[in-house]
Amino acid sequence: MQTTTNGASASIWHATTEVPSCTPLNGSAVADVCVIGAGIAGLTTAYLLSSHGRKVTLIDAAGIGAGETGRTTAHLSPPDEWYAGIEEAFDAARAALVADAYASAIDMVQSIIAKEDIACEFERLDGYLYALPGNGFQDLDKELDAARRAGVNAERLARVPGIPFDTGPCIRYANQAQFHPLKYLSGLARGLVKNGGVIYGGTRADSIDGNPDGQTVFTGRGEIRAESVVVATNTPFNNRVVMHTKQAAYRTYVIGVAVPKGSLPHILLWDTGDPYYYVRLEAAGAPEGHEVLVVGGADHKVGQDAHPEHRYGELERWVRERFPMAGAVLYQWSGEVMEPSDGLAFLGRNPMDEDNVYIITGDSGNGMMHCTIGGMLITDLILGKENRWAGLYDPSRKMLHGVSDFVSEQANTLAQYGDWAKGGEVESVQQIPPGQGAILNQGMQKIAVYRDPQNGLHALSAACTHLACVVHFNSAETSWDCPCHGSRFDTNGAVLHGPAVSPLAAAEIKS
Ligand code: FES
């Protein structure tokens, strides 16, 4: 069983796949390209570059699929922002470019699967967006018109066919897709190695330094010298401030419930809510004669709900009200989503860096799509080829759109620094039950204290090592989560998710 992951919960993908294990770097290495991050973004980029003869070294702090790709629901579906939202924020030409990128990404995934003979349950299917009461119906009309202008095969139906509740009007997007993300990553990794690439697990990149002629990636296990570096770590650790003002980190929640096989059509389904619910079926990991109905939603900003377990209950209530055949809850997990203020991912050269350092971030809830587009786009940039999406997704673009989102996310982040002026969450460690954590004030210091199930206390500085916000305990994942830019740490202080690079400092509880 694959166990390397960045939280306490395990996804259906973790439970049903064993990904290839990778030994750590030991000494120094030289490559044409060093890719950091063994999720779908890093592995797609590394695989495509190696297919073009580039010598690629890929490193990951943990292992293949240990980050957010192992926690997705793997919808290969239209943009979260809708085509209407992109057209409104940008223009119809750029909405058409997004449609082109999305269709090309699904085609690319399908062609890699065929070429590498990857058994990952890839399936083409229809996606349905249905309207919630209120202004949802009008929104659907706008979306249908915009999707069609963008060249998307879409139609309006009176309701989603084949499911037990009346959704009301919906849009059907033809020819979307789903797959098993960790089986896909395993196939990409095998293809990369076959092409001469090397993958090191357990190797965290601490920093990158260099010039236009070459870069060096520094790790605790040695250095890697390369002509180019691609940072594909969900959120870029090498960009300390700029990118983290352009996007916001959210947690999203997923449950998997057993349903009788054949009782529901294989479709992708989501609604017009904000946050919205999203649904698909999965065959792996189901009891005999069943499939797993995978339902996600109930998002919130990272570090801004200390006891998010109720969100699993919210998902269960939602699914039982609509799908009477829903049986036992078999899986529950959460993951992290980076929401760019203007809705488009950031794929390309890292702003304020040399031209040979690239980033893939801002998945916007469409991680499978944006990471595949990012891999294709950055491969072209490194190979010196034109890429028609490069301007659209340029990380250096000015945030002329989504300004109100930008302002409210910045205000939210600034407000988090007010935590330093607040009292502790508990007055003494005696108030912390086993398996829980809380912030304790100790003079001018804030201590993050976790009491393990055996009653042992683990004390850390509560100052996030990125930009010093106060971390908060996440009891659903047994982690310390930062409410400012989404860094996460385990109960020993080790980094689970960037942009932080360094662990939380050890602290002492004074009696
Ligand atoms: Fe930026 Fe914690 S993630 S301050």
mmCIF file of N, CA and C in Angstrom, residues 130-131 137 140 157-160 165-170:
data_model
loop_
_atom_site.group_PDB
_atom_site.id
_atom_site.type_symbol
_atom_site.label_atom_id
_atom_site.label_comp_id
_atom_site.label_asym_id
_atom_site.label_seq_id
_atom_site.Cartn_x
_atom_site.Cartn_y
_atom_site.Cartn_z
ATOM 1 N N TYR A 130 -25.093 21.882 -13.254
ATOM 2 C CA TYR A 130 -26.513 22.183 -13.081
ATOM 3 C C TYR A 130 -26.695 23.388 -12.169
ATOM 4 N N ALA A 131 -27.840 24.041 -12.364
ATOM 5 C CA ALA A 131 -28.073 25.337 -11.712
ATOM 6 C C ALA A 131 -28.730 25.164 -10.356
ATOM 7 N N PHE A 137 -30.139 29.803 -13.107
ATOM 8 C CA PHE A 137 -30.644 29.508 -14.451
ATOM 9 C C PHE A 137 -30.117 30.522 -15.464
ATOM 10 N N LEU A 140 -26.607 29.834 -16.283
ATOM 11 C CA LEU A 140 -26.446 28.720 -17.226
ATOM 12 C C LEU A 140 -26.541 29.206 -18.664
ATOM 13 N N LEU A 157 -29.828 21.080 -21.265
ATOM 14 C CA LEU A 157 -30.838 20.047 -21.090
ATOM 15 C C LEU A 157 -31.758 20.452 -19.945
ATOM 16 N N ALA A 158 -32.955 19.825 -19.901
ATOM 17 C CA ALA A 158 -33.912 20.166 -18.853
ATOM 18 C C ALA A 158 -33.473 19.636 -17.491
ATOM 19 N N ARG A 159 -32.711 18.543 -17.470
ATOM 20 C CA ARG A 159 -32.166 18.000 -16.226
ATOM 21 C C ARG A 159 -31.041 17.024 -16.568
ATOM 22 N N VAL A 160 -30.239 16.706 -15.593
ATOM 23 C CA VAL A 160 -29.167 15.730 -15.822
ATOM 24 C C VAL A 160 -29.810 14.353 -15.938
ATOM 25 N N PHE A 165 -32.234 12.451 -8.651
ATOM 26 C CA PHE A 165 -32.895 13.692 -8.245
ATOM 27 C C PHE A 165 -32.985 14.636 -9.443
ATOM 28 N N ASP A 166 -34.005 15.480 -9.392
ATOM 29 C CA ASP A 166 -34.221 16.411 -10.496
ATOM 30 C C ASP A 166 -33.318 17.622 -10.292
ATOM 31 N N THR A 167 -32.293 17.690 -11.107
ATOM 32 C CA THR A 167 -31.325 18.782 -10.949
ATOM 33 C C THR A 167 -31.873 20.099 -11.455
ATOM 34 N N GLY A 168 -32.940 20.034 -12.290
ATOM 35 C CA GLY A 168 -33.326 21.224 -13.024
ATOM 36 C C GLY A 168 -32.359 21.423 -14.179
ATOM 37 N N PRO A 169 -32.434 22.592 -14.852
ATOM 38 C CA PRO A 169 -31.649 22.810 -16.073
ATOM 39 C C PRO A 169 -30.148 22.604 -15.856
ATOM 40 N N CYS A 170 -29.509 22.126 -16.904
ATOM 41 C CA CYS A 170 -28.067 21.870 -16.808
ATOM 42 C C CYS A 170 -27.421 22.092 -18.165
#
